[in-house]
RNA sequence: GCACCUGUGGCGAAAUUGGCAGACGCGCCAGACUUAGGAUCUGGUGUCUUUGACGUGGGGGUUCAAGUCCCUUCAGGUGCACCA
């Protein structure tokens, strides 16, 4: 067979698409399989060689599942709202919609050219109003259930552009676009109460099969900690409440610290003797950019000012404590104030050393004059009154009991996770469907008026003082209150890019539904996603956000499963040939179009799967890819030797072994070894010089998920079939035929390898030892020695220990 | 700084429960066919002081047996980054 990949690939891509070969069926009685990859952001650069790594891997899984008789859904779409498009639109004065359309067209044709078995009849686009109607609908449900609220929030503010920046736009503390300083500024923002779900987002990780790294990162991000809140009386008359994970060290508290933003300062300003100094410090802290704060944390140079005129009292021993204000205490975590135990906390220790504050050891085991002793496993309580002699964990329980019974504190769990800032003052996003009425407050746009479409504007640039471009559209803003029909105004903020991707996997189940985000039947059938693969960069935010939304939809009865993804894996990056990250500036970018043009999509697919461990990053090699092309050339040339029917005796075992290996490796995402085993098989066939047509058919089907175009061509032109190889039954293997009848066992004397011996499979321990002793070669080595120990691993190894 | 992950030939990498380290591919070497070879085919290819010895970042340990388990150390990567 002539392997003209350009002709073959185009031909089969068209055939598959015309016949709808990969459309998921709406027959809900069939066993289903839902494979999902992260839908791309259609950037102007076109497809990156990294995209196909993930797409091809799950394409192989999907194709195999399809051949195994599952009703497979493998969908694709576009996550198309977002800043790069908007910035491009601003710069080139083109509507972002036009930019998006163009980019999608390019991406789609590139994906098509890879022969991925996506069900294009389910294609979705987050910027399509039929789609974002339901993004808005979900937001309204969140609002109605009290999970969306407006609040003043510190945001990134570029001092030169005079606009709010997303975190992604802040690079090393400066504006990505103009390079000037970014500061924090208070602004009213829509927030989603993801913190309500913090505990469930941790607990339910037990229900799913995520790779460990992902579980760890999710848990770290949520950051659960157990401790206590403790009240400290002050001379100002108001208690200061602190959060601590180490209530056991309460006797070691020698001062207190509150964050610069803490309301306590303003409230008791009249009592503070050095209020000017304190206010100056507050102002200084407010001015600090993220960059400076991070720098400071690195050097651990603590700053702060003592609040003179107010003192606090340690509730456990009545000791008088000074109060400081310092920016190492964050207003956003815990209560915004802490008790400082310099002997057992590194940050407190640094601060105490700098300000000459006392350090009192209350847990023995370290040298607290040299450094803070933070070990909680080994220490014994000292200098701690009724806690003396206890272990740390016992002391924790005892002190919390004491605090509770004396009304001075309580047990408390805290999370690092903060509520989700959901507003963007940008054009290219979903309008937030809320209306503000003086009389009724915030009122959602009525559901029958959804979608609330993005209005046309003259300029996509953010407004002068950081307002959304929509804020200048008076006609659009002014409206009637849906409740009281009075004068009202629309919200002008839009949603962040994360919104559309937080539920897209649900829309695929029923993408053309106008009456609901998807029918209950479709959701119950398809959900949860059986296997979701994506990049590690989305492990924290996208994964957490979408799990949160899915849990909410579960709570209100839309979804029947509490977790959206049953299984999550992650792929490594493909690096440039020099081992560095691919980027234009490094000049090491490989364009997938060029590769497909030179070697074909099948070779490209095969190479990206063969490149190495799927989870690890791997450098591209323009040399290595040739090996994959050679393998496919060899496969194509099998058409010249295939003849007759039945099984070739010498090839029977290699075939069964290969089918087993490929079948199992695909399920564990070890595509590299699956391909290696097929290469071994083709080498054995070459050595033999012949194979039957039946065997060629089997090989074709095995190769089909990896190199579908060539397999399809072989199936039709050489095997003479008129169905799709891609839909033919997956080859089966006979376990008995994968085992060798005769095994080569390693023979060791005292653990040193001395040679091998051939024995029938299943030879007993005694017989194996007898065989070794009987052999001329090994018996010589044992002459005159005393046998101490004999170890036999059946069919593998014999080790005789002698003296 | 803290947490997690990874260290195996010239290169990408293989190696169920600890059981013959280096499968498969690239590259390289030799040969064949060729006007030619960045095409194809055949053979070889961990290292060395080669009757054998040594080899999975370094050091130590457990074991009949360690790439795999334990301790320690070094190097690289990723995540979080003053989270009380």
mmCIF file of N, CA, C and O in Angstrom, chain A residues 316-369:
data_model
loop_
_atom_site.group_PDB
_atom_site.id
_atom_site.type_symbol
_atom_site.label_atom_id
_atom_site.label_comp_id
_atom_site.label_asym_id
_atom_site.label_seq_id
_atom_site.Cartn_x
_atom_site.Cartn_y
_atom_site.Cartn_z
ATOM 1 N N UNK A 316 -4.793 33.766 80.176
ATOM 2 C CA UNK A 316 -4.474 32.569 80.933
ATOM 3 C C UNK A 316 -3.619 32.868 82.174
ATOM 4 O O UNK A 316 -3.682 32.151 83.167
ATOM 5 N N UNK A 317 -2.853 33.956 82.141
ATOM 6 C CA UNK A 317 -2.009 34.237 83.302
ATOM 7 C C UNK A 317 -2.042 35.705 83.734
ATOM 8 O O UNK A 317 -1.278 36.124 84.607
ATOM 9 N N UNK A 318 -2.932 36.478 83.096
ATOM 10 C CA UNK A 318 -3.117 37.868 83.516
ATOM 11 C C UNK A 318 -1.953 38.787 83.197
ATOM 12 O O UNK A 318 -1.921 39.934 83.624
ATOM 13 N N UNK A 319 -0.994 38.298 82.427
ATOM 14 C CA UNK A 319 0.181 39.126 82.106
ATOM 15 C C UNK A 319 -0.189 40.275 81.182
ATOM 16 O O UNK A 319 -1.004 40.110 80.271
ATOM 17 N N UNK A 320 0.477 41.407 81.406
ATOM 18 C CA UNK A 320 0.242 42.615 80.624
ATOM 19 C C UNK A 320 1.041 42.543 79.310
ATOM 20 O O UNK A 320 2.227 42.221 79.324
ATOM 21 N N UNK A 321 0.364 42.787 78.184
ATOM 22 C CA UNK A 321 1.017 42.624 76.878
ATOM 23 C C UNK A 321 0.935 43.894 76.047
ATOM 24 O O UNK A 321 -0.122 44.531 76.004
ATOM 25 N N UNK A 322 2.032 44.258 75.352
ATOM 26 C CA UNK A 322 1.953 45.390 74.417
ATOM 27 C C UNK A 322 1.247 44.964 73.117
ATOM 28 O O UNK A 322 1.193 43.784 72.799
ATOM 29 N N UNK A 323 0.693 45.929 72.408
ATOM 30 C CA UNK A 323 0.021 45.651 71.136
ATOM 31 C C UNK A 323 0.759 46.381 70.019
ATOM 32 O O UNK A 323 1.057 47.575 70.151
ATOM 33 N N UNK A 324 1.044 45.685 68.951
ATOM 34 C CA UNK A 324 1.730 46.276 67.797
ATOM 35 C C UNK A 324 0.822 46.252 66.581
ATOM 36 O O UNK A 324 -0.108 45.457 66.496
ATOM 37 N N UNK A 325 1.139 47.126 65.645
ATOM 38 C CA UNK A 325 0.502 47.014 64.335
ATOM 39 C C UNK A 325 1.614 46.643 63.351
ATOM 40 O O UNK A 325 2.704 47.208 63.402
ATOM 41 N N UNK A 326 1.346 45.619 62.502
ATOM 42 C CA UNK A 326 2.363 45.190 61.548
ATOM 43 C C UNK A 326 1.690 44.544 60.348
ATOM 44 O O UNK A 326 0.651 43.887 60.484
ATOM 45 N N UNK A 327 2.314 44.727 59.203
ATOM 46 C CA UNK A 327 1.677 44.200 57.986
ATOM 47 C C UNK A 327 1.965 42.716 57.776
ATOM 48 O O UNK A 327 1.537 42.149 56.790
ATOM 49 N N UNK A 328 2.668 42.087 58.735
ATOM 50 C CA UNK A 328 2.799 40.645 58.565
ATOM 51 C C UNK A 328 1.536 39.927 59.042
ATOM 52 O O UNK A 328 1.375 38.733 58.832
ATOM 53 N N UNK A 329 0.658 40.684 59.647
ATOM 54 C CA UNK A 329 -0.651 40.130 59.986
ATOM 55 C C UNK A 329 -1.656 40.623 58.953
ATOM 56 O O UNK A 329 -1.739 41.810 58.670
ATOM 57 N N UNK A 330 -2.381 39.673 58.367
ATOM 58 C CA UNK A 330 -3.278 39.988 57.266
ATOM 59 C C UNK A 330 -4.707 40.148 57.758
ATOM 60 O O UNK A 330 -5.194 39.325 58.532
ATOM 61 N N UNK A 331 -5.365 41.174 57.268
ATOM 62 C CA UNK A 331 -6.744 41.420 57.685
ATOM 63 C C UNK A 331 -7.683 40.349 57.118
ATOM 64 O O UNK A 331 -8.740 40.075 57.652
ATOM 65 N N UNK A 332 -7.217 39.713 56.023
ATOM 66 C CA UNK A 332 -8.102 38.785 55.309
ATOM 67 C C UNK A 332 -8.125 37.379 55.890
ATOM 68 O O UNK A 332 -8.880 36.529 55.445
ATOM 69 N N UNK A 333 -7.261 37.112 56.846
ATOM 70 C CA UNK A 333 -7.228 35.753 57.386
ATOM 71 C C UNK A 333 -7.491 35.771 58.885
ATOM 72 O O UNK A 333 -7.011 36.653 59.598
ATOM 73 N N UNK A 334 -8.231 34.789 59.340
ATOM 74 C CA UNK A 334 -8.532 34.700 60.764
ATOM 75 C C UNK A 334 -9.289 35.933 61.221
ATOM 76 O O UNK A 334 -10.242 36.357 60.571
ATOM 77 N N UNK A 335 -8.848 36.545 62.333
ATOM 78 C CA UNK A 335 -9.562 37.714 62.854
ATOM 79 C C UNK A 335 -8.811 38.998 62.549
ATOM 80 O O UNK A 335 -9.225 40.069 62.979
ATOM 81 N N UNK A 336 -7.676 38.890 61.849
ATOM 82 C CA UNK A 336 -6.887 40.082 61.543
ATOM 83 C C UNK A 336 -6.008 40.516 62.702
ATOM 84 O O UNK A 336 -5.374 41.557 62.646
ATOM 85 N N UNK A 337 -6.002 39.726 63.753
ATOM 86 C CA UNK A 337 -5.078 40.026 64.861
ATOM 87 C C UNK A 337 -4.574 38.706 65.436
ATOM 88 O O UNK A 337 -5.241 37.688 65.346
ATOM 89 N N UNK A 338 -3.385 38.767 66.021
ATOM 90 C CA UNK A 338 -2.787 37.533 66.542
ATOM 91 C C UNK A 338 -2.211 37.732 67.934
ATOM 92 O O UNK A 338 -1.929 38.857 68.354
ATOM 93 N N UNK A 339 -2.062 36.600 68.631
ATOM 94 C CA UNK A 339 -1.228 36.609 69.812
ATOM 95 C C UNK A 339 0.143 36.163 69.325
ATOM 96 O O UNK A 339 0.230 35.231 68.518
ATOM 97 N N UNK A 340 1.203 36.832 69.744
ATOM 98 C CA UNK A 340 2.527 36.484 69.246
ATOM 99 C C UNK A 340 3.254 35.633 70.277
ATOM 100 O O UNK A 340 3.350 35.990 71.443
ATOM 101 N N UNK A 341 3.700 34.455 69.790
ATOM 102 C CA UNK A 341 4.464 33.547 70.648
ATOM 103 C C UNK A 341 5.837 33.373 70.005
ATOM 104 O O UNK A 341 6.048 32.436 69.235
ATOM 105 N N UNK A 342 6.743 34.291 70.269
ATOM 106 C CA UNK A 342 8.018 34.295 69.545
ATOM 107 C C UNK A 342 8.827 33.011 69.717
ATOM 108 O O UNK A 342 9.575 32.642 68.823
ATOM 109 N N UNK A 343 8.663 32.323 70.841
ATOM 110 C CA UNK A 343 9.464 31.121 71.057
ATOM 111 C C UNK A 343 9.079 30.004 70.097
ATOM 112 O O UNK A 343 9.880 29.115 69.811
ATOM 113 N N UNK A 344 7.853 30.055 69.574
ATOM 114 C CA UNK A 344 7.371 28.909 68.801
ATOM 115 C C UNK A 344 6.719 29.288 67.462
ATOM 116 O O UNK A 344 5.937 28.525 66.907
ATOM 117 N N UNK A 345 7.040 30.467 66.973
ATOM 118 C CA UNK A 345 6.575 30.863 65.645
ATOM 119 C C UNK A 345 7.672 31.703 64.999
ATOM 120 O O UNK A 345 8.141 32.686 65.580
ATOM 121 N N UNK A 346 8.084 31.298 63.821
ATOM 122 C CA UNK A 346 9.224 31.930 63.160
ATOM 123 C C UNK A 346 9.009 33.417 62.919
ATOM 124 O O UNK A 346 9.920 34.220 63.124
ATOM 125 N N UNK A 347 7.814 33.773 62.470
ATOM 126 C CA UNK A 347 7.567 35.184 62.156
ATOM 127 C C UNK A 347 7.562 36.023 63.420
ATOM 128 O O UNK A 347 8.134 37.104 63.474
ATOM 129 N N UNK A 348 6.913 35.513 64.474
ATOM 130 C CA UNK A 348 6.882 36.221 65.748
ATOM 131 C C UNK A 348 8.294 36.338 66.314
ATOM 132 O O UNK A 348 8.656 37.351 66.922
ATOM 133 N N UNK A 349 9.073 35.298 66.114
ATOM 134 C CA UNK A 349 10.455 35.288 66.608
ATOM 135 C C UNK A 349 11.266 36.406 65.949
ATOM 136 O O UNK A 349 11.962 37.166 66.617
ATOM 137 N N UNK A 350 11.147 36.495 64.605
ATOM 138 C CA UNK A 350 11.851 37.546 63.866
ATOM 139 C C UNK A 350 11.457 38.928 64.385
ATOM 140 O O UNK A 350 12.302 39.800 64.591
ATOM 141 N N UNK A 351 10.157 39.108 64.564
ATOM 142 C CA UNK A 351 9.635 40.402 65.010
ATOM 143 C C UNK A 351 10.127 40.726 66.424
ATOM 144 O O UNK A 351 10.586 41.838 66.701
ATOM 145 N N UNK A 352 10.072 39.719 67.293
ATOM 146 C CA UNK A 352 10.498 39.917 68.693
ATOM 147 C C UNK A 352 11.975 40.281 68.767
ATOM 148 O O UNK A 352 12.383 41.140 69.541
ATOM 149 N N UNK A 353 12.794 39.614 67.952
ATOM 150 C CA UNK A 353 14.234 39.900 67.939
ATOM 151 C C UNK A 353 14.479 41.347 67.506
ATOM 152 O O UNK A 353 15.303 42.051 68.083
ATOM 153 N N UNK A 354 13.745 41.759 66.472
ATOM 154 C CA UNK A 354 13.954 43.104 65.954
ATOM 155 C C UNK A 354 13.524 44.173 66.950
ATOM 156 O O UNK A 354 14.174 45.215 67.070
ATOM 157 N N UNK A 355 12.432 43.921 67.679
ATOM 158 C CA UNK A 355 11.893 44.924 68.586
ATOM 159 C C UNK A 355 12.267 44.672 70.047
ATOM 160 O O UNK A 355 11.760 45.330 70.943
ATOM 161 N N UNK A 356 13.140 43.676 70.268
ATOM 162 C CA UNK A 356 13.623 43.420 71.622
ATOM 163 C C UNK A 356 12.550 42.971 72.596
ATOM 164 O O UNK A 356 12.524 43.374 73.758
ATOM 165 N N UNK A 357 11.629 42.142 72.130
ATOM 166 C CA UNK A 357 10.535 41.661 72.979
ATOM 167 C C UNK A 357 10.905 40.318 73.603
ATOM 168 O O UNK A 357 11.709 39.570 73.043
ATOM 169 N N UNK A 358 10.347 40.027 74.771
ATOM 170 C CA UNK A 358 10.723 38.783 75.463
ATOM 171 C C UNK A 358 10.281 37.518 74.713
ATOM 172 O O UNK A 358 9.237 37.507 74.062
ATOM 173 N N UNK A 359 11.136 36.502 74.830
ATOM 174 C CA UNK A 359 10.857 35.211 74.199
ATOM 175 C C UNK A 359 10.776 34.184 75.320
ATOM 176 O O UNK A 359 11.766 33.936 76.007
ATOM 177 N N UNK A 360 9.612 33.617 75.538
ATOM 178 C CA UNK A 360 9.429 32.678 76.640
ATOM 179 C C UNK A 360 9.159 31.285 76.095
ATOM 180 O O UNK A 360 8.199 31.070 75.351
ATOM 181 N N UNK A 361 10.023 30.346 76.471
ATOM 182 C CA UNK A 361 9.852 28.972 76.009
ATOM 183 C C UNK A 361 8.707 28.306 76.770
ATOM 184 O O UNK A 361 8.678 28.321 78.002
ATOM 185 N N UNK A 362 7.765 27.722 76.016
ATOM 186 C CA UNK A 362 6.698 26.967 76.681
ATOM 187 C C UNK A 362 6.612 25.523 76.171
ATOM 188 O O UNK A 362 5.849 24.726 76.695
ATOM 189 N N UNK A 363 7.381 25.225 75.101
ATOM 190 C CA UNK A 363 7.497 23.838 74.655
ATOM 191 C C UNK A 363 8.985 23.516 74.626
ATOM 192 O O UNK A 363 9.753 24.203 73.968
ATOM 193 N N UNK A 364 9.385 22.478 75.367
ATOM 194 C CA UNK A 364 10.808 22.176 75.433
ATOM 195 C C UNK A 364 11.232 21.356 74.229
ATOM 196 O O UNK A 364 10.408 20.719 73.577
ATOM 197 N N UNK A 365 12.494 21.378 73.937
ATOM 198 C CA UNK A 365 13.007 20.560 72.828
ATOM 199 C C UNK A 365 13.897 21.345 71.891
ATOM 200 O O UNK A 365 14.665 20.764 71.136
ATOM 201 N N UNK A 366 13.826 22.666 71.917
ATOM 202 C CA UNK A 366 14.672 23.455 71.022
ATOM 203 C C UNK A 366 15.477 24.476 71.817
ATOM 204 O O UNK A 366 15.483 24.456 73.045
ATOM 205 N N UNK A 367 16.165 25.343 71.106
ATOM 206 C CA UNK A 367 16.867 26.446 71.759
ATOM 207 C C UNK A 367 16.237 27.730 71.258
ATOM 208 O O UNK A 367 16.561 28.229 70.181
ATOM 209 N N UNK A 368 15.276 28.261 72.021
ATOM 210 C CA UNK A 368 14.471 29.376 71.521
ATOM 211 C C UNK A 368 15.250 30.691 71.466
ATOM 212 O O UNK A 368 14.764 31.670 70.924
ATOM 213 N N UNK A 369 16.455 30.709 72.029
ATOM 214 C CA UNK A 369 17.263 31.917 71.872
ATOM 215 C C UNK A 369 17.877 31.959 70.476
ATOM 216 O O UNK A 369 18.155 33.009 69.931
#
